[in-house]
């Protein structure tokens, strides 16, 4: 079964790093968004299960994106991926409905652990 | 004379992202020191002519009165200066957060400025170095001016470079009147070296 996911980050390099950090043998269809607005459009247009969301972005940042998802009850799980490692940032995004928080630079093992914790991948994935 | 430095869009994006991670680490340190939430901006990465540098500084602050601290850094062929410009209106809020009693003497304000500069500059520079595998040494912070205006600062900063890469980060603290700009300025040679260092990060797989 293929998992449809969105990687939302204003940085091209960060989008690439994130997609490289996904488990190797996990079947996914990855779409990219450069800001929250693009990500929300994607969520509304298709059947996505999961979003990796950056916080600091132009146009619509991560916090605003979480708010839109929450207010409109959009059916997507969000994992925040950010360089903002202040404990307060983590608490805020959790309160706003993000299921987890991964700090940048992204660590492949950490990504696999989080995905396994939420049953998004099985135990066999590296 | 070597060609003037220029950044491709990918290089600019890469340096911006590295800065984003580094300033997050710096903000975390400041947040813990002052027990506040630091609002993180999108860092601005630009190659500027030195004569544009004055304009960059002028556009930073509308404040009449600023204080500034400068700190050099060097490591593995990359060198530059971190310039922290502090809006003087921030001092009363900072002193509250740091539990300094009453009105501040110029000396006490200087002490606070040095504390904040040490935390922000240090963490940010080490954060960038950490990602690029550069072990930066930092010089002692030097006060460029206290309670002066931006033009006074500019007159002092007749830099030795033709072009420079400037990374600008504007930190604000939520719920407080605290506003400061951190400018990281790299020499031309350093930028060429940085470009080589980040080229491996930009390789496509």
PDB file of N, CA and C in Angstrom, chain A residues 9-14 16-17 20 54-58 63 82-89 92 104-105, chain B residues 10 13-14 16-18 20-21 24-25 27-28 31-32 36-38 40-42 174 201-205:
ATOM      1  N   UNK A   9       7.985  22.795   3.010  1.00  0.00           N
ATOM      2  CA  UNK A   9       9.116  23.577   3.510  1.00  0.00           C
ATOM      3  C   UNK A   9       9.480  24.599   2.445  1.00  0.00           C
ATOM      4  N   UNK A  10       9.851  25.810   2.863  1.00  0.00           N
ATOM      5  CA  UNK A  10      10.200  26.828   1.864  1.00  0.00           C
ATOM      6  C   UNK A  10      11.568  26.575   1.256  1.00  0.00           C
ATOM      7  N   UNK A  11      12.391  25.780   1.919  1.00  0.00           N
ATOM      8  CA  UNK A  11      13.725  25.518   1.392  1.00  0.00           C
ATOM      9  C   UNK A  11      13.750  24.252   0.541  1.00  0.00           C
ATOM     10  N   UNK A  12      14.290  24.421  -0.655  1.00  0.00           N
ATOM     11  CA  UNK A  12      14.444  23.296  -1.574  1.00  0.00           C
ATOM     12  C   UNK A  12      15.339  22.232  -0.942  1.00  0.00           C
ATOM     13  N   UNK A  13      16.424  22.678  -0.307  1.00  0.00           N
ATOM     14  CA  UNK A  13      17.342  21.727   0.301  1.00  0.00           C
ATOM     15  C   UNK A  13      16.657  20.946   1.431  1.00  0.00           C
ATOM     16  N   UNK A  14      15.879  21.648   2.232  1.00  0.00           N
ATOM     17  CA  UNK A  14      15.193  20.992   3.342  1.00  0.00           C
ATOM     18  C   UNK A  14      14.175  19.970   2.824  1.00  0.00           C
ATOM     19  N   UNK A  16      14.433  18.281   0.052  1.00  0.00           N
ATOM     20  CA  UNK A  16      15.215  17.117  -0.393  1.00  0.00           C
ATOM     21  C   UNK A  16      15.713  16.304   0.796  1.00  0.00           C
ATOM     22  N   UNK A  17      16.238  17.012   1.807  1.00  0.00           N
ATOM     23  CA  UNK A  17      16.751  16.301   2.993  1.00  0.00           C
ATOM     24  C   UNK A  17      15.652  15.466   3.633  1.00  0.00           C
ATOM     25  N   UNK A  20      14.850  12.410   1.576  1.00  0.00           N
ATOM     26  CA  UNK A  20      15.916  11.404   1.710  1.00  0.00           C
ATOM     27  C   UNK A  20      15.864  10.711   3.068  1.00  0.00           C
ATOM     28  N   UNK A  54       7.241  22.381   7.993  1.00  0.00           N
ATOM     29  CA  UNK A  54       8.215  23.331   8.549  1.00  0.00           C
ATOM     30  C   UNK A  54       7.448  24.448   9.264  1.00  0.00           C
ATOM     31  N   UNK A  55       8.115  25.164  10.182  1.00  0.00           N
ATOM     32  CA  UNK A  55       7.410  26.256  10.874  1.00  0.00           C
ATOM     33  C   UNK A  55       7.678  27.624  10.257  1.00  0.00           C
ATOM     34  N   UNK A  56       8.953  27.933  10.010  1.00  0.00           N
ATOM     35  CA  UNK A  56       9.301  29.267   9.511  1.00  0.00           C
ATOM     36  C   UNK A  56       9.213  29.302   7.993  1.00  0.00           C
ATOM     37  N   UNK A  57       8.184  29.914   7.461  1.00  0.00           N
ATOM     38  CA  UNK A  57       7.979  29.984   6.002  1.00  0.00           C
ATOM     39  C   UNK A  57       7.297  31.294   5.643  1.00  0.00           C
ATOM     40  N   UNK A  58       7.538  31.762   4.411  1.00  0.00           N
ATOM     41  CA  UNK A  58       6.794  32.953   3.969  1.00  0.00           C
ATOM     42  C   UNK A  58       5.361  32.568   3.579  1.00  0.00           C
ATOM     43  N   UNK A  63       2.592  27.451  11.889  1.00  0.00           N
ATOM     44  CA  UNK A  63       1.553  27.654  12.906  1.00  0.00           C
ATOM     45  C   UNK A  63       0.209  27.977  12.245  1.00  0.00           C
ATOM     46  N   UNK A  82      11.267  21.151  12.303  1.00  0.00           N
ATOM     47  CA  UNK A  82      11.690  22.544  12.444  1.00  0.00           C
ATOM     48  C   UNK A  82      13.050  22.688  13.109  1.00  0.00           C
ATOM     49  N   UNK A  83      13.704  23.812  12.808  1.00  0.00           N
ATOM     50  CA  UNK A  83      14.953  24.162  13.477  1.00  0.00           C
ATOM     51  C   UNK A  83      14.674  24.899  14.774  1.00  0.00           C
ATOM     52  N   UNK A  84      13.409  25.275  14.986  1.00  0.00           N
ATOM     53  CA  UNK A  84      13.041  25.970  16.215  1.00  0.00           C
ATOM     54  C   UNK A  84      12.909  24.942  17.333  1.00  0.00           C
ATOM     55  N   UNK A  85      13.985  24.790  18.114  1.00  0.00           N
ATOM     56  CA  UNK A  85      14.002  23.721  19.102  1.00  0.00           C
ATOM     57  C   UNK A  85      13.623  24.210  20.503  1.00  0.00           C
ATOM     58  N   UNK A  86      13.053  25.420  20.599  1.00  0.00           N
ATOM     59  CA  UNK A  86      12.602  25.899  21.901  1.00  0.00           C
ATOM     60  C   UNK A  86      11.484  24.971  22.396  1.00  0.00           C
ATOM     61  N   UNK A  87      11.532  24.586  23.667  1.00  0.00           N
ATOM     62  CA  UNK A  87      10.487  23.699  24.195  1.00  0.00           C
ATOM     63  C   UNK A  87       9.087  24.255  23.927  1.00  0.00           C
ATOM     64  N   UNK A  88       8.976  25.570  24.012  1.00  0.00           N
ATOM     65  CA  UNK A  88       7.700  26.249  23.774  1.00  0.00           C
ATOM     66  C   UNK A  88       7.145  25.954  22.377  1.00  0.00           C
ATOM     67  N   UNK A  89       8.016  25.899  21.382  1.00  0.00           N
ATOM     68  CA  UNK A  89       7.577  25.634  20.005  1.00  0.00           C
ATOM     69  C   UNK A  89       6.972  24.242  19.917  1.00  0.00           C
ATOM     70  N   UNK A  92       3.573  24.198  21.659  1.00  0.00           N
ATOM     71  CA  UNK A  92       2.540  24.897  20.885  1.00  0.00           C
ATOM     72  C   UNK A  92       2.007  24.058  19.734  1.00  0.00           C
ATOM     73  N   UNK A 104      15.360  19.766  13.086  1.00  0.00           N
ATOM     74  CA  UNK A 104      16.313  19.827  11.983  1.00  0.00           C
ATOM     75  C   UNK A 104      17.729  19.951  12.532  1.00  0.00           C
ATOM     76  N   UNK A 105      18.774  19.493  11.837  1.00  0.00           N
ATOM     77  CA  UNK A 105      18.710  18.721  10.599  1.00  0.00           C
ATOM     78  C   UNK A 105      18.095  17.340  10.852  1.00  0.00           C
TER      79      UNK A 105
ATOM     80  N   UNK B  10      20.258  27.952  -5.443  1.00  0.00           N
ATOM     81  CA  UNK B  10      20.425  26.764  -4.590  1.00  0.00           C
ATOM     82  C   UNK B  10      21.389  27.029  -3.441  1.00  0.00           C
ATOM     83  N   UNK B  13      19.673  29.252  -0.918  1.00  0.00           N
ATOM     84  CA  UNK B  13      18.691  28.435  -0.199  1.00  0.00           C
ATOM     85  C   UNK B  13      19.380  27.573   0.855  1.00  0.00           C
ATOM     86  N   UNK B  14      20.510  26.998   0.476  1.00  0.00           N
ATOM     87  CA  UNK B  14      21.247  26.111   1.373  1.00  0.00           C
ATOM     88  C   UNK B  14      21.771  26.887   2.581  1.00  0.00           C
ATOM     89  N   UNK B  16      20.657  29.678   3.713  1.00  0.00           N
ATOM     90  CA  UNK B  16      19.502  30.129   4.488  1.00  0.00           C
ATOM     91  C   UNK B  16      19.005  29.017   5.416  1.00  0.00           C
ATOM     92  N   UNK B  17      18.973  27.802   4.885  1.00  0.00           N
ATOM     93  CA  UNK B  17      18.485  26.666   5.673  1.00  0.00           C
ATOM     94  C   UNK B  17      19.454  26.329   6.819  1.00  0.00           C
ATOM     95  N   UNK B  18      20.746  26.387   6.520  1.00  0.00           N
ATOM     96  CA  UNK B  18      21.752  26.142   7.565  1.00  0.00           C
ATOM     97  C   UNK B  18      21.623  27.203   8.665  1.00  0.00           C
ATOM     98  N   UNK B  20      18.930  28.866   9.369  1.00  0.00           N
ATOM     99  CA  UNK B  20      17.652  28.611  10.037  1.00  0.00           C
ATOM    100  C   UNK B  20      17.839  27.650  11.217  1.00  0.00           C
ATOM    101  N   UNK B  21      18.581  26.588  10.988  1.00  0.00           N
ATOM    102  CA  UNK B  21      18.845  25.609  12.048  1.00  0.00           C
ATOM    103  C   UNK B  21      19.716  26.235  13.147  1.00  0.00           C
ATOM    104  N   UNK B  24      17.893  28.720  15.291  1.00  0.00           N
ATOM    105  CA  UNK B  24      16.983  27.995  16.179  1.00  0.00           C
ATOM    106  C   UNK B  24      17.706  27.576  17.443  1.00  0.00           C
ATOM    107  N   UNK B  25      18.956  27.123  17.275  1.00  0.00           N
ATOM    108  CA  UNK B  25      19.752  26.719  18.431  1.00  0.00           C
ATOM    109  C   UNK B  25      20.080  27.933  19.303  1.00  0.00           C
ATOM    110  N   UNK B  27      18.325  30.733  19.484  1.00  0.00           N
ATOM    111  CA  UNK B  27      17.082  31.194  20.104  1.00  0.00           C
ATOM    112  C   UNK B  27      16.737  30.325  21.306  1.00  0.00           C
ATOM    113  N   UNK B  28      17.009  29.046  21.188  1.00  0.00           N
ATOM    114  CA  UNK B  28      16.728  28.120  22.283  1.00  0.00           C
ATOM    115  C   UNK B  28      17.562  28.500  23.513  1.00  0.00           C
ATOM    116  N   UNK B  31      16.149  31.729  24.906  1.00  0.00           N
ATOM    117  CA  UNK B  31      14.847  31.459  25.513  1.00  0.00           C
ATOM    118  C   UNK B  31      15.023  30.874  26.916  1.00  0.00           C
ATOM    119  N   UNK B  32      16.015  29.969  27.057  1.00  0.00           N
ATOM    120  CA  UNK B  32      16.261  29.360  28.364  1.00  0.00           C
ATOM    121  C   UNK B  32      16.865  30.369  29.333  1.00  0.00           C
ATOM    122  N   UNK B  36      11.736  33.015  28.043  1.00  0.00           N
ATOM    123  CA  UNK B  36      10.785  33.655  27.132  1.00  0.00           C
ATOM    124  C   UNK B  36      10.658  32.793  25.881  1.00  0.00           C
ATOM    125  N   UNK B  37       9.785  33.242  24.962  1.00  0.00           N
ATOM    126  CA  UNK B  37       9.710  32.583  23.666  1.00  0.00           C
ATOM    127  C   UNK B  37      10.258  33.535  22.604  1.00  0.00           C
ATOM    128  N   UNK B  38      11.289  33.089  21.896  1.00  0.00           N
ATOM    129  CA  UNK B  38      11.912  33.917  20.873  1.00  0.00           C
ATOM    130  C   UNK B  38      11.234  33.646  19.532  1.00  0.00           C
ATOM    131  N   UNK B  40      11.138  33.415  15.738  1.00  0.00           N
ATOM    132  CA  UNK B  40      12.171  33.236  14.720  1.00  0.00           C
ATOM    133  C   UNK B  40      11.709  33.735  13.357  1.00  0.00           C
ATOM    134  N   UNK B  41      12.531  34.569  12.745  1.00  0.00           N
ATOM    135  CA  UNK B  41      12.196  35.088  11.419  1.00  0.00           C
ATOM    136  C   UNK B  41      12.785  34.182  10.337  1.00  0.00           C
ATOM    137  N   UNK B  42      12.505  34.493   9.083  1.00  0.00           N
ATOM    138  CA  UNK B  42      13.208  33.840   7.987  1.00  0.00           C
ATOM    139  C   UNK B  42      14.503  34.617   7.788  1.00  0.00           C
ATOM    140  N   UNK B 174       8.642  37.458  22.172  1.00  0.00           N
ATOM    141  CA  UNK B 174       7.197  37.569  22.292  1.00  0.00           C
ATOM    142  C   UNK B 174       6.794  38.192  23.620  1.00  0.00           C
ATOM    143  N   UNK B 201      26.397  19.258  -0.177  1.00  0.00           N
ATOM    144  CA  UNK B 201      25.017  19.219   0.321  1.00  0.00           C
ATOM    145  C   UNK B 201      24.023  19.393  -0.818  1.00  0.00           C
ATOM    146  N   UNK B 202      24.501  20.014  -1.890  1.00  0.00           N
ATOM    147  CA  UNK B 202      23.593  20.341  -2.991  1.00  0.00           C
ATOM    148  C   UNK B 202      23.597  19.289  -4.097  1.00  0.00           C
ATOM    149  N   UNK B 203      24.500  18.298  -3.966  1.00  0.00           N
ATOM    150  CA  UNK B 203      24.547  17.267  -5.003  1.00  0.00           C
ATOM    151  C   UNK B 203      23.232  16.503  -5.046  1.00  0.00           C
ATOM    152  N   UNK B 204      22.783  16.237  -6.243  1.00  0.00           N
ATOM    153  CA  UNK B 204      21.552  15.467  -6.388  1.00  0.00           C
ATOM    154  C   UNK B 204      21.844  13.991  -6.237  1.00  0.00           C
ATOM    155  N   UNK B 205      20.892  13.290  -5.647  1.00  0.00           N
ATOM    156  CA  UNK B 205      21.114  11.843  -5.570  1.00  0.00           C
ATOM    157  C   UNK B 205      20.314  11.134  -6.647  1.00  0.00           C
TER     158      UNK B 205
END
